[in-house]
């Protein structure tokens, strides 16, 4: 039963919450132990709350998921785990997580509550409204980014918030495209909103959003504010890495047909993971140079 509940929590989806560390990185506090610890705890608590939301969503969507070729194997959709037991365990985990979130930071707690309420609104209303369903998912990523910054009391760049929103929008539309591509004529039976989309329309949306994502990131790298805040005017050199990651994502979506599960697509593609790691290393090197700035922090 415990293993089934852990499966229900969708631990691989926790990678989405890694955006909480963005504020830590771009405020140049990544090597400060207290700040890193605080964001790490925030990541864990936010992930628990998000997992509780997944349980609620799976409970509400269990009948629709039972008709999906992959989601039908989820514990609630397949009937392997009793819904009452799952909701009872969640009823314990959620309030405990929220209490610790408040202890960590009242501002972080309120933002986490807002995220939870927003997701309930999404499950009940927004996911049934064309375009707004995908935009709502993207807003969830923006909330994550702000939560990671607010927990350590730093401001998050508006350009990075825009990049986060656009990138999440890109993967959101790719998810819809993948679902239609896999389910085809059965798409409407699984999720009614899919009847409002077409592959041609989604291809257009993805092309627009991919372009806006790259433009937003380029504008961020050449911004004078960015150069001032990060202490380097050389962020432009990270653009080729981001361009490659976007193009590789398009390859994954259109050639490997994995757009329906963005998390799995990212976690199983070594090129995307490697490009992400290289990007992080380059960003840290540009911000800290030869890491001379670390000496007062580490001693």
PDB file of C-alpha atoms in Angstrom:
ATOM      1  CA  UNK A   1       0.000   0.000   0.000  1.00  0.00           C
ATOM      2  CA  UNK A   2       2.831   2.410   0.886  1.00  0.00           C
ATOM      3  CA  UNK A   3       4.521   1.790  -2.462  1.00  0.00           C
ATOM      4  CA  UNK A   4       1.267   2.405  -4.296  1.00  0.00           C
ATOM      5  CA  UNK A   5       0.765   5.687  -2.454  1.00  0.00           C
ATOM      6  CA  UNK A   6       4.338   6.753  -3.262  1.00  0.00           C
ATOM      7  CA  UNK A   7       3.579   5.974  -6.903  1.00  0.00           C
ATOM      8  CA  UNK A   8       0.448   8.090  -6.585  1.00  0.00           C
ATOM      9  CA  UNK A   9       2.578  11.015  -5.344  1.00  0.00           C
ATOM     10  CA  UNK A  10       4.439  11.041  -8.696  1.00  0.00           C
ATOM     11  CA  UNK A  11       7.897  11.691  -7.303  1.00  0.00           C
ATOM     12  CA  UNK A  12       9.452  12.156 -10.791  1.00  0.00           C
ATOM     13  CA  UNK A  13       7.197  15.205 -11.151  1.00  0.00           C
ATOM     14  CA  UNK A  14       9.157  16.849  -8.344  1.00  0.00           C
ATOM     15  CA  UNK A  15      11.663  17.906 -10.991  1.00  0.00           C
ATOM     16  CA  UNK A  16       9.171  20.664 -11.888  1.00  0.00           C
ATOM     17  CA  UNK A  17       9.738  22.184  -8.473  1.00  0.00           C
ATOM     18  CA  UNK A  18      13.473  22.574  -9.085  1.00  0.00           C
ATOM     19  CA  UNK A  19      12.553  26.006 -10.465  1.00  0.00           C
ATOM     20  CA  UNK A  20      12.404  27.034  -6.786  1.00  0.00           C
ATOM     21  CA  UNK A  21      16.223  27.093  -6.857  1.00  0.00           C
ATOM     22  CA  UNK A  22      16.327  29.698  -9.648  1.00  0.00           C
ATOM     23  CA  UNK A  23      16.018  32.625  -7.255  1.00  0.00           C
ATOM     24  CA  UNK A  24      18.811  31.165  -5.141  1.00  0.00           C
ATOM     25  CA  UNK A  25      21.106  30.879  -8.154  1.00  0.00           C
ATOM     26  CA  UNK A  26      20.428  34.270  -9.716  1.00  0.00           C
ATOM     27  CA  UNK A  27      20.631  36.121  -6.417  1.00  0.00           C
ATOM     28  CA  UNK A  28      24.166  34.706  -6.127  1.00  0.00           C
ATOM     29  CA  UNK A  29      23.315  32.976  -2.852  1.00  0.00           C
ATOM     30  CA  UNK A  30      23.692  29.432  -4.153  1.00  0.00           C
ATOM     31  CA  UNK A  31      26.866  28.858  -2.117  1.00  0.00           C
ATOM     32  CA  UNK A  32      25.468  30.342   1.093  1.00  0.00           C
ATOM     33  CA  UNK A  33      24.621  27.340   3.276  1.00  0.00           C
ATOM     34  CA  UNK A  34      21.698  28.933   5.219  1.00  0.00           C
ATOM     35  CA  UNK A  35      19.987  30.119   2.025  1.00  0.00           C
ATOM     36  CA  UNK A  36      20.601  26.829   0.221  1.00  0.00           C
ATOM     37  CA  UNK A  37      19.219  24.873   3.173  1.00  0.00           C
ATOM     38  CA  UNK A  38      16.131  27.062   3.362  1.00  0.00           C
ATOM     39  CA  UNK A  39      15.331  26.657  -0.336  1.00  0.00           C
ATOM     40  CA  UNK A  40      15.973  22.900  -0.131  1.00  0.00           C
ATOM     41  CA  UNK A  41      13.442  22.602   2.702  1.00  0.00           C
ATOM     42  CA  UNK A  42      11.022  24.784   0.719  1.00  0.00           C
ATOM     43  CA  UNK A  43      11.502  22.490  -2.282  1.00  0.00           C
ATOM     44  CA  UNK A  44      10.647  19.418  -0.194  1.00  0.00           C
ATOM     45  CA  UNK A  45       7.581  20.991   1.436  1.00  0.00           C
ATOM     46  CA  UNK A  46       6.283  22.459  -1.835  1.00  0.00           C
ATOM     47  CA  UNK A  47       6.773  19.071  -3.512  1.00  0.00           C
ATOM     48  CA  UNK A  48       4.749  17.356  -0.784  1.00  0.00           C
ATOM     49  CA  UNK A  49       1.916  19.865  -1.233  1.00  0.00           C
ATOM     50  CA  UNK A  50       2.056  19.396  -5.012  1.00  0.00           C
ATOM     51  CA  UNK A  51       1.935  15.614  -4.552  1.00  0.00           C
ATOM     52  CA  UNK A  52      -1.145  15.984  -2.372  1.00  0.00           C
ATOM     53  CA  UNK A  53      -2.697  17.975  -5.195  1.00  0.00           C
ATOM     54  CA  UNK A  54      -1.847  15.133  -7.599  1.00  0.00           C
ATOM     55  CA  UNK A  55      -3.699  12.728  -5.328  1.00  0.00           C
ATOM     56  CA  UNK A  56      -6.783  14.958  -5.362  1.00  0.00           C
ATOM     57  CA  UNK A  57      -6.555  15.310  -9.144  1.00  0.00           C
ATOM     58  CA  UNK A  58      -6.194  11.554  -9.638  1.00  0.00           C
ATOM     59  CA  UNK A  59      -9.204  10.996  -7.417  1.00  0.00           C
ATOM     60  CA  UNK A  60     -11.311  13.448  -9.427  1.00  0.00           C
ATOM     61  CA  UNK A  61     -10.032  12.163 -12.800  1.00  0.00           C
ATOM     62  CA  UNK A  62      -9.913   8.447 -12.007  1.00  0.00           C
ATOM     63  CA  UNK A  63     -12.757   7.562 -14.397  1.00  0.00           C
ATOM     64  CA  UNK A  64     -11.261   9.567 -17.285  1.00  0.00           C
ATOM     65  CA  UNK A  65      -7.772   8.232 -16.578  1.00  0.00           C
ATOM     66  CA  UNK A  66      -9.105   4.675 -16.792  1.00  0.00           C
ATOM     67  CA  UNK A  67      -9.695   5.281 -20.525  1.00  0.00           C
ATOM     68  CA  UNK A  68      -6.135   6.533 -21.163  1.00  0.00           C
ATOM     69  CA  UNK A  69      -3.556   4.003 -22.516  1.00  0.00           C
ATOM     70  CA  UNK A  70      -0.942   5.041 -19.921  1.00  0.00           C
ATOM     71  CA  UNK A  71      -2.842   6.770 -17.104  1.00  0.00           C
ATOM     72  CA  UNK A  72      -5.071   3.718 -16.642  1.00  0.00           C
ATOM     73  CA  UNK A  73      -2.198   2.138 -14.719  1.00  0.00           C
ATOM     74  CA  UNK A  74      -2.262   4.833 -12.028  1.00  0.00           C
ATOM     75  CA  UNK A  75      -3.188   3.386  -8.602  1.00  0.00           C
ATOM     76  CA  UNK A  76      -6.623   5.049  -8.342  1.00  0.00           C
ATOM     77  CA  UNK A  77      -7.582   4.655 -12.007  1.00  0.00           C
ATOM     78  CA  UNK A  78      -6.658   0.959 -11.946  1.00  0.00           C
ATOM     79  CA  UNK A  79      -8.344   0.341  -8.578  1.00  0.00           C
ATOM     80  CA  UNK A  80      -5.139  -0.996  -7.014  1.00  0.00           C
ATOM     81  CA  UNK A  81      -5.330   1.576  -4.216  1.00  0.00           C
ATOM     82  CA  UNK A  82      -8.545   2.364  -2.377  1.00  0.00           C
ATOM     83  CA  UNK A  83      -9.570   6.014  -2.809  1.00  0.00           C
ATOM     84  CA  UNK A  84     -10.541   6.366   0.858  1.00  0.00           C
ATOM     85  CA  UNK A  85      -7.131   5.230   2.061  1.00  0.00           C
ATOM     86  CA  UNK A  86      -5.345   7.557  -0.369  1.00  0.00           C
ATOM     87  CA  UNK A  87      -7.395  10.565   0.703  1.00  0.00           C
ATOM     88  CA  UNK A  88      -6.897   9.730   4.389  1.00  0.00           C
ATOM     89  CA  UNK A  89      -3.109   9.619   4.057  1.00  0.00           C
ATOM     90  CA  UNK A  90      -3.189  12.863   2.083  1.00  0.00           C
ATOM     91  CA  UNK A  91      -5.335  14.409   4.813  1.00  0.00           C
ATOM     92  CA  UNK A  92      -2.439  13.853   7.212  1.00  0.00           C
ATOM     93  CA  UNK A  93       0.476  14.837   4.950  1.00  0.00           C
ATOM     94  CA  UNK A  94      -1.039  18.070   3.614  1.00  0.00           C
ATOM     95  CA  UNK A  95      -1.700  19.926   6.911  1.00  0.00           C
ATOM     96  CA  UNK A  96       1.662  18.858   8.354  1.00  0.00           C
ATOM     97  CA  UNK A  97       3.432  20.158   5.239  1.00  0.00           C
ATOM     98  CA  UNK A  98       1.565  23.463   5.459  1.00  0.00           C
ATOM     99  CA  UNK A  99       2.393  23.900   9.144  1.00  0.00           C
ATOM    100  CA  UNK A 100       6.114  23.452   8.440  1.00  0.00           C
ATOM    101  CA  UNK A 101       5.791  25.790   5.437  1.00  0.00           C
ATOM    102  CA  UNK A 102       4.478  28.496   7.784  1.00  0.00           C
ATOM    103  CA  UNK A 103       7.302  27.863  10.259  1.00  0.00           C
ATOM    104  CA  UNK A 104       9.809  28.180   7.406  1.00  0.00           C
ATOM    105  CA  UNK A 105       8.340  31.449   6.103  1.00  0.00           C
ATOM    106  CA  UNK A 106       4.833  32.934   6.436  1.00  0.00           C
ATOM    107  CA  UNK A 107       5.170  34.493   2.955  1.00  0.00           C
ATOM    108  CA  UNK A 108       6.141  31.107   1.499  1.00  0.00           C
ATOM    109  CA  UNK A 109       3.190  29.518   3.317  1.00  0.00           C
ATOM    110  CA  UNK A 110       0.675  31.973   1.842  1.00  0.00           C
ATOM    111  CA  UNK A 111       2.087  31.507  -1.645  1.00  0.00           C
ATOM    112  CA  UNK A 112       1.885  27.723  -1.233  1.00  0.00           C
ATOM    113  CA  UNK A 113      -1.739  28.048  -0.137  1.00  0.00           C
ATOM    114  CA  UNK A 114      -2.411  30.222  -3.187  1.00  0.00           C
ATOM    115  CA  UNK A 115      -0.811  27.554  -5.391  1.00  0.00           C
ATOM    116  CA  UNK A 116      -3.023  24.896  -3.822  1.00  0.00           C
ATOM    117  CA  UNK A 117      -6.204  26.955  -4.270  1.00  0.00           C
ATOM    118  CA  UNK A 118      -5.227  27.871  -7.820  1.00  0.00           C
ATOM    119  CA  UNK A 119      -4.764  24.186  -8.670  1.00  0.00           C
ATOM    120  CA  UNK A 120      -8.177  23.351  -7.233  1.00  0.00           C
ATOM    121  CA  UNK A 121      -9.607  26.114  -9.440  1.00  0.00           C
ATOM    122  CA  UNK A 122      -7.716  24.599 -12.352  1.00  0.00           C
ATOM    123  CA  UNK A 123      -9.098  21.127 -11.677  1.00  0.00           C
ATOM    124  CA  UNK A 124     -12.677  22.376 -11.352  1.00  0.00           C
ATOM    125  CA  UNK A 125     -12.843  25.152 -13.953  1.00  0.00           C
ATOM    126  CA  UNK A 126      -9.745  26.273 -15.822  1.00  0.00           C
ATOM    127  CA  UNK A 127      -8.740  22.927 -17.309  1.00  0.00           C
ATOM    128  CA  UNK A 128     -12.040  22.888 -19.194  1.00  0.00           C
ATOM    129  CA  UNK A 129     -11.374  26.229 -20.935  1.00  0.00           C
ATOM    130  CA  UNK A 130      -9.328  26.090 -24.139  1.00  0.00           C
ATOM    131  CA  UNK A 131      -5.935  27.878 -24.007  1.00  0.00           C
ATOM    132  CA  UNK A 132      -6.523  28.919 -20.375  1.00  0.00           C
ATOM    133  CA  UNK A 133      -5.967  25.286 -19.407  1.00  0.00           C
ATOM    134  CA  UNK A 134      -2.378  25.433 -20.672  1.00  0.00           C
ATOM    135  CA  UNK A 135      -1.785  28.974 -19.439  1.00  0.00           C
ATOM    136  CA  UNK A 136      -2.861  27.885 -15.959  1.00  0.00           C
ATOM    137  CA  UNK A 137      -0.157  25.223 -15.926  1.00  0.00           C
ATOM    138  CA  UNK A 138       2.399  27.870 -16.871  1.00  0.00           C
ATOM    139  CA  UNK A 139       1.206  30.171 -14.100  1.00  0.00           C
ATOM    140  CA  UNK A 140       1.865  27.296 -11.699  1.00  0.00           C
ATOM    141  CA  UNK A 141       5.544  27.355 -12.704  1.00  0.00           C
ATOM    142  CA  UNK A 142       5.730  31.102 -12.190  1.00  0.00           C
ATOM    143  CA  UNK A 143       4.308  30.625  -8.689  1.00  0.00           C
ATOM    144  CA  UNK A 144       7.032  28.052  -8.014  1.00  0.00           C
ATOM    145  CA  UNK A 145       9.730  30.458  -9.161  1.00  0.00           C
ATOM    146  CA  UNK A 146       8.409  33.258  -6.961  1.00  0.00           C
ATOM    147  CA  UNK A 147       8.080  30.884  -3.987  1.00  0.00           C
ATOM    148  CA  UNK A 148      11.759  29.944  -4.224  1.00  0.00           C
ATOM    149  CA  UNK A 149      12.785  33.586  -4.243  1.00  0.00           C
ATOM    150  CA  UNK A 150      10.423  34.773  -1.538  1.00  0.00           C
ATOM    151  CA  UNK A 151      11.552  32.136   0.953  1.00  0.00           C
ATOM    152  CA  UNK A 152      15.034  33.713   1.063  1.00  0.00           C
ATOM    153  CA  UNK A 153      13.784  37.285   0.688  1.00  0.00           C
ATOM    154  CA  UNK A 154      15.136  38.086  -2.789  1.00  0.00           C
ATOM    155  CA  UNK A 155      13.512  39.562  -5.868  1.00  0.00           C
ATOM    156  CA  UNK A 156      13.080  37.446  -8.989  1.00  0.00           C
ATOM    157  CA  UNK A 157      13.913  38.978 -12.373  1.00  0.00           C
ATOM    158  CA  UNK A 158      10.837  39.822 -14.431  1.00  0.00           C
ATOM    159  CA  UNK A 159      12.650  38.554 -17.514  1.00  0.00           C
ATOM    160  CA  UNK A 160      13.243  35.174 -15.891  1.00  0.00           C
ATOM    161  CA  UNK A 161       9.606  34.999 -14.817  1.00  0.00           C
ATOM    162  CA  UNK A 162       8.652  35.626 -18.433  1.00  0.00           C
ATOM    163  CA  UNK A 163      11.085  32.928 -19.636  1.00  0.00           C
ATOM    164  CA  UNK A 164       9.662  30.511 -17.071  1.00  0.00           C
ATOM    165  CA  UNK A 165       6.104  31.256 -18.186  1.00  0.00           C
ATOM    166  CA  UNK A 166       6.917  30.864 -21.884  1.00  0.00           C
ATOM    167  CA  UNK A 167       8.919  27.660 -21.466  1.00  0.00           C
ATOM    168  CA  UNK A 168       6.143  26.100 -19.370  1.00  0.00           C
ATOM    169  CA  UNK A 169       3.631  27.223 -22.007  1.00  0.00           C
ATOM    170  CA  UNK A 170       5.738  25.496 -24.667  1.00  0.00           C
ATOM    171  CA  UNK A 171       5.739  22.191 -22.799  1.00  0.00           C
ATOM    172  CA  UNK A 172       2.048  22.602 -21.948  1.00  0.00           C
ATOM    173  CA  UNK A 173       1.053  22.849 -25.591  1.00  0.00           C
ATOM    174  CA  UNK A 174       3.383  19.956 -26.404  1.00  0.00           C
ATOM    175  CA  UNK A 175       1.566  17.876 -23.792  1.00  0.00           C
ATOM    176  CA  UNK A 176      -1.788  18.618 -25.417  1.00  0.00           C
ATOM    177  CA  UNK A 177      -0.348  17.773 -28.829  1.00  0.00           C
ATOM    178  CA  UNK A 178       1.073  14.508 -27.559  1.00  0.00           C
ATOM    179  CA  UNK A 179      -2.224  13.523 -25.973  1.00  0.00           C
ATOM    180  CA  UNK A 180      -4.119  14.124 -29.206  1.00  0.00           C
ATOM    181  CA  UNK A 181      -1.453  12.297 -31.202  1.00  0.00           C
ATOM    182  CA  UNK A 182      -1.629   9.218 -28.966  1.00  0.00           C
ATOM    183  CA  UNK A 183      -5.353   9.087 -28.249  1.00  0.00           C
ATOM    184  CA  UNK A 184      -6.497  10.277 -31.700  1.00  0.00           C
ATOM    185  CA  UNK A 185     -10.258   9.633 -32.009  1.00  0.00           C
ATOM    186  CA  UNK A 186     -10.413   8.661 -28.306  1.00  0.00           C
ATOM    187  CA  UNK A 187      -8.992  12.010 -27.158  1.00  0.00           C
ATOM    188  CA  UNK A 188     -12.365  13.598 -26.381  1.00  0.00           C
ATOM    189  CA  UNK A 189     -13.394  10.618 -24.243  1.00  0.00           C
ATOM    190  CA  UNK A 190     -10.336  11.023 -22.050  1.00  0.00           C
ATOM    191  CA  UNK A 191     -10.344  14.816 -21.780  1.00  0.00           C
ATOM    192  CA  UNK A 192     -13.164  16.860 -23.304  1.00  0.00           C
ATOM    193  CA  UNK A 193     -10.984  19.929 -23.754  1.00  0.00           C
ATOM    194  CA  UNK A 194      -8.864  18.016 -26.289  1.00  0.00           C
ATOM    195  CA  UNK A 195     -11.782  18.261 -28.710  1.00  0.00           C
ATOM    196  CA  UNK A 196     -11.128  22.034 -28.800  1.00  0.00           C
ATOM    197  CA  UNK A 197      -7.593  21.534 -30.112  1.00  0.00           C
ATOM    198  CA  UNK A 198      -6.110  20.283 -33.366  1.00  0.00           C
ATOM    199  CA  UNK A 199      -2.551  19.267 -34.258  1.00  0.00           C
ATOM    200  CA  UNK A 200      -2.273  22.164 -36.709  1.00  0.00           C
ATOM    201  CA  UNK A 201      -3.356  24.725 -34.121  1.00  0.00           C
ATOM    202  CA  UNK A 202      -1.012  23.304 -31.472  1.00  0.00           C
ATOM    203  CA  UNK A 203       1.900  23.283 -33.928  1.00  0.00           C
ATOM    204  CA  UNK A 204       1.300  26.988 -34.517  1.00  0.00           C
ATOM    205  CA  UNK A 205       1.102  27.717 -30.778  1.00  0.00           C
ATOM    206  CA  UNK A 206       4.318  25.810 -30.096  1.00  0.00           C
ATOM    207  CA  UNK A 207       6.183  27.643 -32.865  1.00  0.00           C
ATOM    208  CA  UNK A 208       5.077  31.005 -31.460  1.00  0.00           C
ATOM    209  CA  UNK A 209       5.849  30.142 -27.854  1.00  0.00           C
ATOM    210  CA  UNK A 210       9.236  28.573 -28.667  1.00  0.00           C
ATOM    211  CA  UNK A 211      10.197  31.788 -30.478  1.00  0.00           C
ATOM    212  CA  UNK A 212       8.980  33.970 -27.593  1.00  0.00           C
ATOM    213  CA  UNK A 213      10.907  31.825 -25.110  1.00  0.00           C
ATOM    214  CA  UNK A 214      14.167  32.322 -26.986  1.00  0.00           C
ATOM    215  CA  UNK A 215      13.525  36.035 -27.501  1.00  0.00           C
ATOM    216  CA  UNK A 216      12.726  36.498 -23.802  1.00  0.00           C
ATOM    217  CA  UNK A 217      15.892  34.704 -22.749  1.00  0.00           C
ATOM    218  CA  UNK A 218      18.060  36.661 -25.180  1.00  0.00           C
ATOM    219  CA  UNK A 219      16.548  39.931 -23.924  1.00  0.00           C
ATOM    220  CA  UNK A 220      17.306  38.803 -20.362  1.00  0.00           C
ATOM    221  CA  UNK A 221      20.944  38.040 -21.136  1.00  0.00           C
ATOM    222  CA  UNK A 222      21.617  41.433 -22.777  1.00  0.00           C
ATOM    223  CA  UNK A 223      19.694  43.461 -20.204  1.00  0.00           C
ATOM    224  CA  UNK A 224      21.765  46.038 -18.306  1.00  0.00           C
ATOM    225  CA  UNK A 225      19.847  45.107 -15.179  1.00  0.00           C
ATOM    226  CA  UNK A 226      20.980  41.494 -15.594  1.00  0.00           C
ATOM    227  CA  UNK A 227      24.617  42.543 -16.017  1.00  0.00           C
ATOM    228  CA  UNK A 228      24.368  44.663 -12.881  1.00  0.00           C
ATOM    229  CA  UNK A 229      22.600  42.050 -10.734  1.00  0.00           C
ATOM    230  CA  UNK A 230      24.750  39.091 -11.799  1.00  0.00           C
ATOM    231  CA  UNK A 231      27.995  41.018 -12.018  1.00  0.00           C
ATOM    232  CA  UNK A 232      28.686  39.940 -15.596  1.00  0.00           C
ATOM    233  CA  UNK A 233      27.765  41.190 -19.071  1.00  0.00           C
ATOM    234  CA  UNK A 234      28.570  37.795 -20.588  1.00  0.00           C
ATOM    235  CA  UNK A 235      25.316  35.883 -20.071  1.00  0.00           C
ATOM    236  CA  UNK A 236      24.813  36.128 -23.831  1.00  0.00           C
ATOM    237  CA  UNK A 237      27.248  33.205 -24.135  1.00  0.00           C
ATOM    238  CA  UNK A 238      24.647  30.884 -22.597  1.00  0.00           C
ATOM    239  CA  UNK A 239      22.200  31.522 -25.453  1.00  0.00           C
ATOM    240  CA  UNK A 240      23.527  28.726 -27.751  1.00  0.00           C
ATOM    241  CA  UNK A 241      22.942  26.204 -24.957  1.00  0.00           C
ATOM    242  CA  UNK A 242      19.344  27.343 -24.515  1.00  0.00           C
ATOM    243  CA  UNK A 243      18.790  27.338 -28.289  1.00  0.00           C
ATOM    244  CA  UNK A 244      20.044  23.754 -28.450  1.00  0.00           C
ATOM    245  CA  UNK A 245      17.802  22.698 -25.542  1.00  0.00           C
ATOM    246  CA  UNK A 246      14.715  24.175 -27.262  1.00  0.00           C
ATOM    247  CA  UNK A 247      15.588  22.554 -30.593  1.00  0.00           C
ATOM    248  CA  UNK A 248      16.269  19.241 -28.851  1.00  0.00           C
ATOM    249  CA  UNK A 249      12.873  19.550 -27.163  1.00  0.00           C
ATOM    250  CA  UNK A 250      11.221  19.974 -30.559  1.00  0.00           C
ATOM    251  CA  UNK A 251      13.045  16.847 -31.695  1.00  0.00           C
ATOM    252  CA  UNK A 252      11.748  14.929 -28.678  1.00  0.00           C
ATOM    253  CA  UNK A 253       8.194  16.116 -29.335  1.00  0.00           C
ATOM    254  CA  UNK A 254       8.012  15.621 -33.096  1.00  0.00           C
ATOM    255  CA  UNK A 255      10.434  12.782 -33.794  1.00  0.00           C
ATOM    256  CA  UNK A 256      10.401  10.736 -30.588  1.00  0.00           C
ATOM    257  CA  UNK A 257       6.694  11.474 -29.909  1.00  0.00           C
ATOM    258  CA  UNK A 258       7.204  12.039 -26.169  1.00  0.00           C
ATOM    259  CA  UNK A 259       5.466  15.399 -25.865  1.00  0.00           C
ATOM    260  CA  UNK A 260       2.544  13.870 -23.957  1.00  0.00           C
ATOM    261  CA  UNK A 261       4.789  13.310 -20.929  1.00  0.00           C
ATOM    262  CA  UNK A 262       7.216  16.269 -20.666  1.00  0.00           C
ATOM    263  CA  UNK A 263       8.709  15.149 -17.346  1.00  0.00           C
ATOM    264  CA  UNK A 264       9.548  11.681 -18.642  1.00  0.00           C
ATOM    265  CA  UNK A 265      10.841  13.170 -21.886  1.00  0.00           C
ATOM    266  CA  UNK A 266      13.264  15.444 -20.034  1.00  0.00           C
ATOM    267  CA  UNK A 267      14.405  12.867 -17.473  1.00  0.00           C
ATOM    268  CA  UNK A 268      15.095  10.198 -20.100  1.00  0.00           C
ATOM    269  CA  UNK A 269      16.849  12.373 -22.669  1.00  0.00           C
ATOM    270  CA  UNK A 270      20.554  12.619 -21.891  1.00  0.00           C
ATOM    271  CA  UNK A 271      21.092  15.517 -24.283  1.00  0.00           C
ATOM    272  CA  UNK A 272      18.539  17.712 -22.529  1.00  0.00           C
ATOM    273  CA  UNK A 273      19.895  16.785 -19.101  1.00  0.00           C
ATOM    274  CA  UNK A 274      23.486  17.406 -20.209  1.00  0.00           C
ATOM    275  CA  UNK A 275      22.633  20.748 -21.798  1.00  0.00           C
ATOM    276  CA  UNK A 276      20.883  21.770 -18.579  1.00  0.00           C
ATOM    277  CA  UNK A 277      23.944  20.823 -16.543  1.00  0.00           C
ATOM    278  CA  UNK A 278      26.300  22.650 -18.903  1.00  0.00           C
ATOM    279  CA  UNK A 279      24.066  25.726 -18.784  1.00  0.00           C
ATOM    280  CA  UNK A 280      24.142  25.721 -14.984  1.00  0.00           C
ATOM    281  CA  UNK A 281      27.929  25.338 -14.852  1.00  0.00           C
ATOM    282  CA  UNK A 282      28.459  28.133 -17.380  1.00  0.00           C
ATOM    283  CA  UNK A 283      26.045  30.452 -15.547  1.00  0.00           C
ATOM    284  CA  UNK A 284      27.808  29.844 -12.223  1.00  0.00           C
ATOM    285  CA  UNK A 285      31.211  30.372 -13.810  1.00  0.00           C
ATOM    286  CA  UNK A 286      30.129  33.635 -15.414  1.00  0.00           C
ATOM    287  CA  UNK A 287      28.664  34.919 -12.156  1.00  0.00           C
ATOM    288  CA  UNK A 288      31.517  33.876  -9.893  1.00  0.00           C
ATOM    289  CA  UNK A 289      34.446  34.026 -12.313  1.00  0.00           C
ATOM    290  CA  UNK A 290      37.212  31.926 -10.850  1.00  0.00           C
ATOM    291  CA  UNK A 291      35.072  31.491  -7.754  1.00  0.00           C
ATOM    292  CA  UNK A 292      37.062  34.116  -5.917  1.00  0.00           C
ATOM    293  CA  UNK A 293      33.789  35.454  -4.553  1.00  0.00           C
ATOM    294  CA  UNK A 294      33.226  32.162  -2.755  1.00  0.00           C
ATOM    295  CA  UNK A 295      36.083  32.581  -0.301  1.00  0.00           C
ATOM    296  CA  UNK A 296      34.219  34.788   2.205  1.00  0.00           C
ATOM    297  CA  UNK A 297      31.220  32.491   2.012  1.00  0.00           C
ATOM    298  CA  UNK A 298      33.053  29.197   2.499  1.00  0.00           C
ATOM    299  CA  UNK A 299      35.364  30.366   5.266  1.00  0.00           C
TER     300      UNK A 299
END
